[in-house]
Amino acid sequence: VATSNAAASPLTETLSSYLVGSVLRMLNPIIKKKPVASLERQSLFMANWIKSMFVGVIAFVENMSGGWGSSASPARYYKRLFPPQLWDVMLELVHGTKGQARNEAMTLFSSLAKVTPAGFYVSLSQTKVKIFSDMMGRAYNKQCVGANKASKHASPYLQSMIDLNMNLVLLTDPSERKSSHPTWFKDLTLACEVMEVLSRSHPSGGQNQRRLPAAFLLKAIRDAKAFNKSAIEKTNNTKFTHASDSELVMLIDERDSHREVAAKRRDPFIDAKLLVGKPREKLLYTNLYAENITEAEKRDRYICLRYFNKIIKDVLPLVNLSLASNVSRLTDLVKSAKPFIFWGTKEQMWQAALNKTSHSSNTSATKCNISVFKAATVREQKKTDWEGTETMFAQLMRELERNKKNGKFYRIEPNNRAFTTIFKGCHSHDVGGPYRELFFKMAEEIQSSSLPLFIQCPNAREATGKNREMFVPKSMRGLYPKEKQMMIRMYEFLGQMMGLAIRTTNYMALNLPAIVWKPMVSEDVSLKDVIDIDSWVGKMMTLMAESTKNMDEKQFDTQMKTVKFEGCLADGKIVELIPGGRDISITWKTRHRYIETLTKLRTKEFDEHGKAMLRGLATVVPYQILSLFKWSDLRDQVCGKVEIDLKLLKSKTSVKGKGRNGKWYNNSSPHIKYFWQMMERMSNEERSQVIFFAWGRTRLPPNKGGFERNFELLACPKAYAGGRKPDDFLPIAHTCFFQLELPEYSSVDIMYKRMLTACAYCKEIDGDNDGAGRRAAAMT
């Protein structure tokens, strides 16, 4: 219908009349009595329903293979659905309400403005525009100026009023916009215009669609001081796409991770020479290191992105990041621009929020007794802990529930422990080592059949495609209510453990793909995310595309006769995509419906699991700010870096102790050099084993600031006392303190063999022969 001009025009006008009528019915009480505190519910529902249905139709047509064609476009239908009188009536509605009713009216206005396409302008009453500008100014001055300036966090009312005024500006043709707004709001509007430009994923409408505003460029040039206008303007061209901009931000984030505190040092990336790509970076960031982008152009583009990050800091406290999609244009713009926000910018806001909501912990006040042997029995007998009583994960969950610990209990300061871990039957004294080992062991259980939470992804089971090391949530279809309730309880507890890992940097070595992380940071799961863990879906989509391209309708129907409206879930179960789907073949006419239903099934497959984990996570960390994170940001905060960064580790390593000759060790000592040569030789898995042996965890923090202490290489007196030979001894680890007693081995090869032996046979913390260790060993 939408692609038929003859049918679509009257249909859109009919919808428009219903939409305007719904708003007028809500406005009717205001005409009689001002102001009102509640809106007529049915009319509010109708207005939102018409908007959602219309936008859904537009999106459906745009996704069709033929699209809009040459004779139609969405803009003409938007103009019919949203006529000028609608916006005037909406402004009257906002002005004539109060309290919750005003919030609902402003939300409706913002949601209508949000869905309008770029370049959609209307003539608005400047008198009304000024009224709302003044209302916003008064609220801002009251909350963010003077004594309240330090906090500068907007109330929901101010956030809605800012969103409303921003929409009024963006709905007005640039040539007709007035300059009566305060400076802070002009800066915010400029930031929004930049976000709209950066968020455009592909310059399909011409490169001008990704041209940054001239006013922004001028300010970026002034901020950089040492650069001329022509050099910066050269970056405002066809060379930089959404992908290359995103990769530039990732490159800067990676380089910044090796600096102690980036904000306190001169920005090194102003020097174009420092943006010359290393071989690994050129392979990783293919769009950024395209042949036609010079280092000087990368530097100039970085200057623009740096200034954008500078102004976005003032915008973020004014945005309600917890809102769902298509409710607030401002919120959606910020979320869409997060690939261009440096981690340093996010981290400042994130750490401030974590510090504001944290408290000091009393580790000794809560003792958790964990039976290592009970958990080992489950693993050895290959059982699944459906009751939630035997694995370490389940034991800890019940221990903390028994102590009546809620989300606030986990909101502790960095590098602290929430509780003391007692491994029953083991000589272990928790000064940090057993606590970290518990997190490691729980991660192992989570990614095994010991717990009913995760299974290998389809690519892992079929040994095909990529991401074969990844795990995905186990389906809850067909479970008994009691089993499903236990699984949800475990997923919520896992979310709390994720939050605790973030706060304390005791990382969990979880191999979870993007499809698991994305819902927790308000990112939409795409079909590509599904294909990344299940190649079968990709093959089905390729088959459909090739068949559509190479066959006519009759041939297609014959070829697809045996293919039914069914889909395969991640666990291998076959389910119907529509009622009776196992008996319905795909046809030429229903091929789009098959693709749509299969995509919906697989992209929404883990929604319930994700919501449960997010509920737990939200009790521990300020989840609203997670909307600023990319999914990989959250993964790194919970799990640390998968790759052991030797450069980072070396920068946080100190050497102590005297050798056999009585001289102090230093970085030039032969066996210290051997150690780093050995680490270079090792695979990433072997490096992880060394880190676990020395620290009780398999991953390093993402940057220097995440280390609670330095890695210490110490002398090993036992290895040379009484004329002994160091080559005969294994290294000794003090896991609680991240220390490694390293014998003076005679070669790299011998050190390599002894280190792997120690890592293979010394996996348990069971060597504390003090009072606490003996008491733990006596427990059953």
PDB file of N, CA and C in Angstrom, residues 257-297:
ATOM      1  N   SER A 257      45.331   3.173  26.633  1.00  0.00           N
ATOM      2  CA  SER A 257      45.340   2.202  27.732  1.00  0.00           C
ATOM      3  C   SER A 257      46.728   2.019  28.322  1.00  0.00           C
ATOM      4  N   HIS A 258      47.767   2.435  27.598  1.00  0.00           N
ATOM      5  CA  HIS A 258      49.139   2.284  28.090  1.00  0.00           C
ATOM      6  C   HIS A 258      49.636   3.537  28.816  1.00  0.00           C
ATOM      7  N   ARG A 259      48.742   4.517  28.944  1.00  0.00           N
ATOM      8  CA  ARG A 259      49.139   5.735  29.658  1.00  0.00           C
ATOM      9  C   ARG A 259      48.477   5.744  31.023  1.00  0.00           C
ATOM     10  N   GLU A 260      49.165   6.270  32.017  1.00  0.00           N
ATOM     11  CA  GLU A 260      48.677   6.242  33.402  1.00  0.00           C
ATOM     12  C   GLU A 260      47.400   7.046  33.534  1.00  0.00           C
ATOM     13  N   VAL A 261      47.455   8.330  33.282  1.00  0.00           N
ATOM     14  CA  VAL A 261      46.292   9.201  33.347  1.00  0.00           C
ATOM     15  C   VAL A 261      46.386  10.143  32.156  1.00  0.00           C
ATOM     16  N   ALA A 262      45.595   9.855  31.118  1.00  0.00           N
ATOM     17  CA  ALA A 262      45.726  10.599  29.864  1.00  0.00           C
ATOM     18  C   ALA A 262      45.435  12.083  30.052  1.00  0.00           C
ATOM     19  N   ALA A 263      44.494  12.390  30.934  1.00  0.00           N
ATOM     20  CA  ALA A 263      44.048  13.775  31.076  1.00  0.00           C
ATOM     21  C   ALA A 263      45.131  14.689  31.643  1.00  0.00           C
ATOM     22  N   LYS A 264      46.126  14.110  32.334  1.00  0.00           N
ATOM     23  CA  LYS A 264      47.133  14.937  32.991  1.00  0.00           C
ATOM     24  C   LYS A 264      48.386  15.146  32.136  1.00  0.00           C
ATOM     25  N   ARG A 265      48.396  14.566  30.952  1.00  0.00           N
ATOM     26  CA  ARG A 265      49.571  14.685  30.114  1.00  0.00           C
ATOM     27  C   ARG A 265      49.220  15.365  28.807  1.00  0.00           C
ATOM     28  N   ARG A 266      50.230  15.923  28.168  1.00  0.00           N
ATOM     29  CA  ARG A 266      49.999  16.565  26.888  1.00  0.00           C
ATOM     30  C   ARG A 266      49.482  15.534  25.888  1.00  0.00           C
ATOM     31  N   ASP A 267      48.485  15.934  25.101  1.00  0.00           N
ATOM     32  CA  ASP A 267      47.892  15.034  24.131  1.00  0.00           C
ATOM     33  C   ASP A 267      48.931  14.655  23.084  1.00  0.00           C
ATOM     34  N   PRO A 268      49.356  13.389  23.032  1.00  0.00           N
ATOM     35  CA  PRO A 268      50.422  13.018  22.094  1.00  0.00           C
ATOM     36  C   PRO A 268      49.939  12.856  20.659  1.00  0.00           C
ATOM     37  N   PHE A 269      48.621  12.680  20.478  1.00  0.00           N
ATOM     38  CA  PHE A 269      48.127  12.361  19.147  1.00  0.00           C
ATOM     39  C   PHE A 269      48.012  13.585  18.243  1.00  0.00           C
ATOM     40  N   ILE A 270      48.342  14.769  18.796  1.00  0.00           N
ATOM     41  CA  ILE A 270      48.420  15.955  17.958  1.00  0.00           C
ATOM     42  C   ILE A 270      49.545  15.787  16.926  1.00  0.00           C
ATOM     43  N   ASP A 271      50.529  14.953  17.249  1.00  0.00           N
ATOM     44  CA  ASP A 271      51.619  14.661  16.326  1.00  0.00           C
ATOM     45  C   ASP A 271      51.162  13.561  15.372  1.00  0.00           C
ATOM     46  N   ALA A 272      51.053  13.909  14.094  1.00  0.00           N
ATOM     47  CA  ALA A 272      50.538  12.960  13.104  1.00  0.00           C
ATOM     48  C   ALA A 272      51.401  11.709  13.000  1.00  0.00           C
ATOM     49  N   LYS A 273      52.695  11.813  13.322  1.00  0.00           N
ATOM     50  CA  LYS A 273      53.587  10.667  13.205  1.00  0.00           C
ATOM     51  C   LYS A 273      53.160   9.524  14.132  1.00  0.00           C
ATOM     52  N   LEU A 274      52.513   9.883  15.248  1.00  0.00           N
ATOM     53  CA  LEU A 274      52.109   8.864  16.219  1.00  0.00           C
ATOM     54  C   LEU A 274      50.869   8.095  15.773  1.00  0.00           C
ATOM     55  N   LEU A 275      50.258   8.511  14.670  1.00  0.00           N
ATOM     56  CA  LEU A 275      49.104   7.792  14.143  1.00  0.00           C
ATOM     57  C   LEU A 275      49.492   6.893  12.970  1.00  0.00           C
ATOM     58  N   VAL A 276      50.785   6.749  12.744  1.00  0.00           N
ATOM     59  CA  VAL A 276      51.247   5.785  11.741  1.00  0.00           C
ATOM     60  C   VAL A 276      50.905   4.386  12.245  1.00  0.00           C
ATOM     61  N   GLY A 277      50.261   3.600  11.403  1.00  0.00           N
ATOM     62  CA  GLY A 277      49.772   2.301  11.844  1.00  0.00           C
ATOM     63  C   GLY A 277      50.852   1.238  11.944  1.00  0.00           C
ATOM     64  N   LYS A 278      50.761   0.432  13.001  1.00  0.00           N
ATOM     65  CA  LYS A 278      51.614  -0.740  13.130  1.00  0.00           C
ATOM     66  C   LYS A 278      50.976  -1.877  12.320  1.00  0.00           C
ATOM     67  N   PRO A 279      51.750  -2.911  11.962  1.00  0.00           N
ATOM     68  CA  PRO A 279      51.186  -3.988  11.129  1.00  0.00           C
ATOM     69  C   PRO A 279      49.886  -4.572  11.684  1.00  0.00           C
ATOM     70  N   ARG A 280      49.851  -4.826  13.001  1.00  0.00           N
ATOM     71  CA  ARG A 280      48.636  -5.384  13.594  1.00  0.00           C
ATOM     72  C   ARG A 280      47.462  -4.431  13.467  1.00  0.00           C
ATOM     73  N   GLU A 281      47.709  -3.137  13.682  1.00  0.00           N
ATOM     74  CA  GLU A 281      46.640  -2.138  13.622  1.00  0.00           C
ATOM     75  C   GLU A 281      46.093  -1.998  12.204  1.00  0.00           C
ATOM     76  N   LYS A 282      46.976  -2.115  11.214  1.00  0.00           N
ATOM     77  CA  LYS A 282      46.521  -2.002   9.827  1.00  0.00           C
ATOM     78  C   LYS A 282      45.600  -3.162   9.451  1.00  0.00           C
ATOM     79  N   LEU A 283      45.856  -4.330  10.048  1.00  0.00           N
ATOM     80  CA  LEU A 283      44.983  -5.478   9.803  1.00  0.00           C
ATOM     81  C   LEU A 283      43.665  -5.340  10.557  1.00  0.00           C
ATOM     82  N   LEU A 284      43.736  -4.739  11.744  1.00  0.00           N
ATOM     83  CA  LEU A 284      42.558  -4.625  12.601  1.00  0.00           C
ATOM     84  C   LEU A 284      41.649  -3.485  12.169  1.00  0.00           C
ATOM     85  N   TYR A 285      42.227  -2.358  11.764  1.00  0.00           N
ATOM     86  CA  TYR A 285      41.451  -1.166  11.427  1.00  0.00           C
ATOM     87  C   TYR A 285      41.581  -0.875   9.926  1.00  0.00           C
ATOM     88  N   THR A 286      40.975  -1.733   9.137  1.00  0.00           N
ATOM     89  CA  THR A 286      41.141  -1.663   7.682  1.00  0.00           C
ATOM     90  C   THR A 286      40.526  -0.410   7.073  1.00  0.00           C
ATOM     91  N   ASN A 287      39.417   0.066   7.616  1.00  0.00           N
ATOM     92  CA  ASN A 287      38.775   1.270   7.071  1.00  0.00           C
ATOM     93  C   ASN A 287      39.596   2.516   7.359  1.00  0.00           C
ATOM     94  N   LEU A 288      40.159   2.589   8.563  1.00  0.00           N
ATOM     95  CA  LEU A 288      40.945   3.753   8.945  1.00  0.00           C
ATOM     96  C   LEU A 288      42.241   3.834   8.157  1.00  0.00           C
ATOM     97  N   TYR A 289      42.868   2.672   7.932  1.00  0.00           N
ATOM     98  CA  TYR A 289      44.150   2.670   7.245  1.00  0.00           C
ATOM     99  C   TYR A 289      44.000   2.384   5.752  1.00  0.00           C
ATOM    100  N   ALA A 290      42.904   2.905   5.197  1.00  0.00           N
ATOM    101  CA  ALA A 290      42.748   2.856   3.753  1.00  0.00           C
ATOM    102  C   ALA A 290      43.864   3.686   3.111  1.00  0.00           C
ATOM    103  N   GLU A 291      44.240   3.304   1.914  1.00  0.00           N
ATOM    104  CA  GLU A 291      45.407   3.919   1.285  1.00  0.00           C
ATOM    105  C   GLU A 291      45.247   5.411   1.040  1.00  0.00           C
ATOM    106  N   ASN A 292      44.003   5.870   0.878  1.00  0.00           N
ATOM    107  CA  ASN A 292      43.823   7.283   0.503  1.00  0.00           C
ATOM    108  C   ASN A 292      43.638   8.203   1.712  1.00  0.00           C
ATOM    109  N   ILE A 293      43.868   7.702   2.947  1.00  0.00           N
ATOM    110  CA  ILE A 293      43.782   8.550   4.145  1.00  0.00           C
ATOM    111  C   ILE A 293      45.189   8.717   4.701  1.00  0.00           C
ATOM    112  N   THR A 294      45.687   9.933   4.702  1.00  0.00           N
ATOM    113  CA  THR A 294      47.049  10.197   5.187  1.00  0.00           C
ATOM    114  C   THR A 294      47.068  10.326   6.709  1.00  0.00           C
ATOM    115  N   GLU A 295      48.264  10.265   7.292  1.00  0.00           N
ATOM    116  CA  GLU A 295      48.408  10.430   8.746  1.00  0.00           C
ATOM    117  C   GLU A 295      47.976  11.822   9.182  1.00  0.00           C
ATOM    118  N   ALA A 296      48.279  12.833   8.359  1.00  0.00           N
ATOM    119  CA  ALA A 296      47.868  14.203   8.697  1.00  0.00           C
ATOM    120  C   ALA A 296      46.351  14.322   8.726  1.00  0.00           C
ATOM    121  N   GLU A 297      45.682  13.639   7.801  1.00  0.00           N
ATOM    122  CA  GLU A 297      44.213  13.674   7.780  1.00  0.00           C
ATOM    123  C   GLU A 297      43.634  12.936   8.981  1.00  0.00           C
TER     124      GLU A 297
END
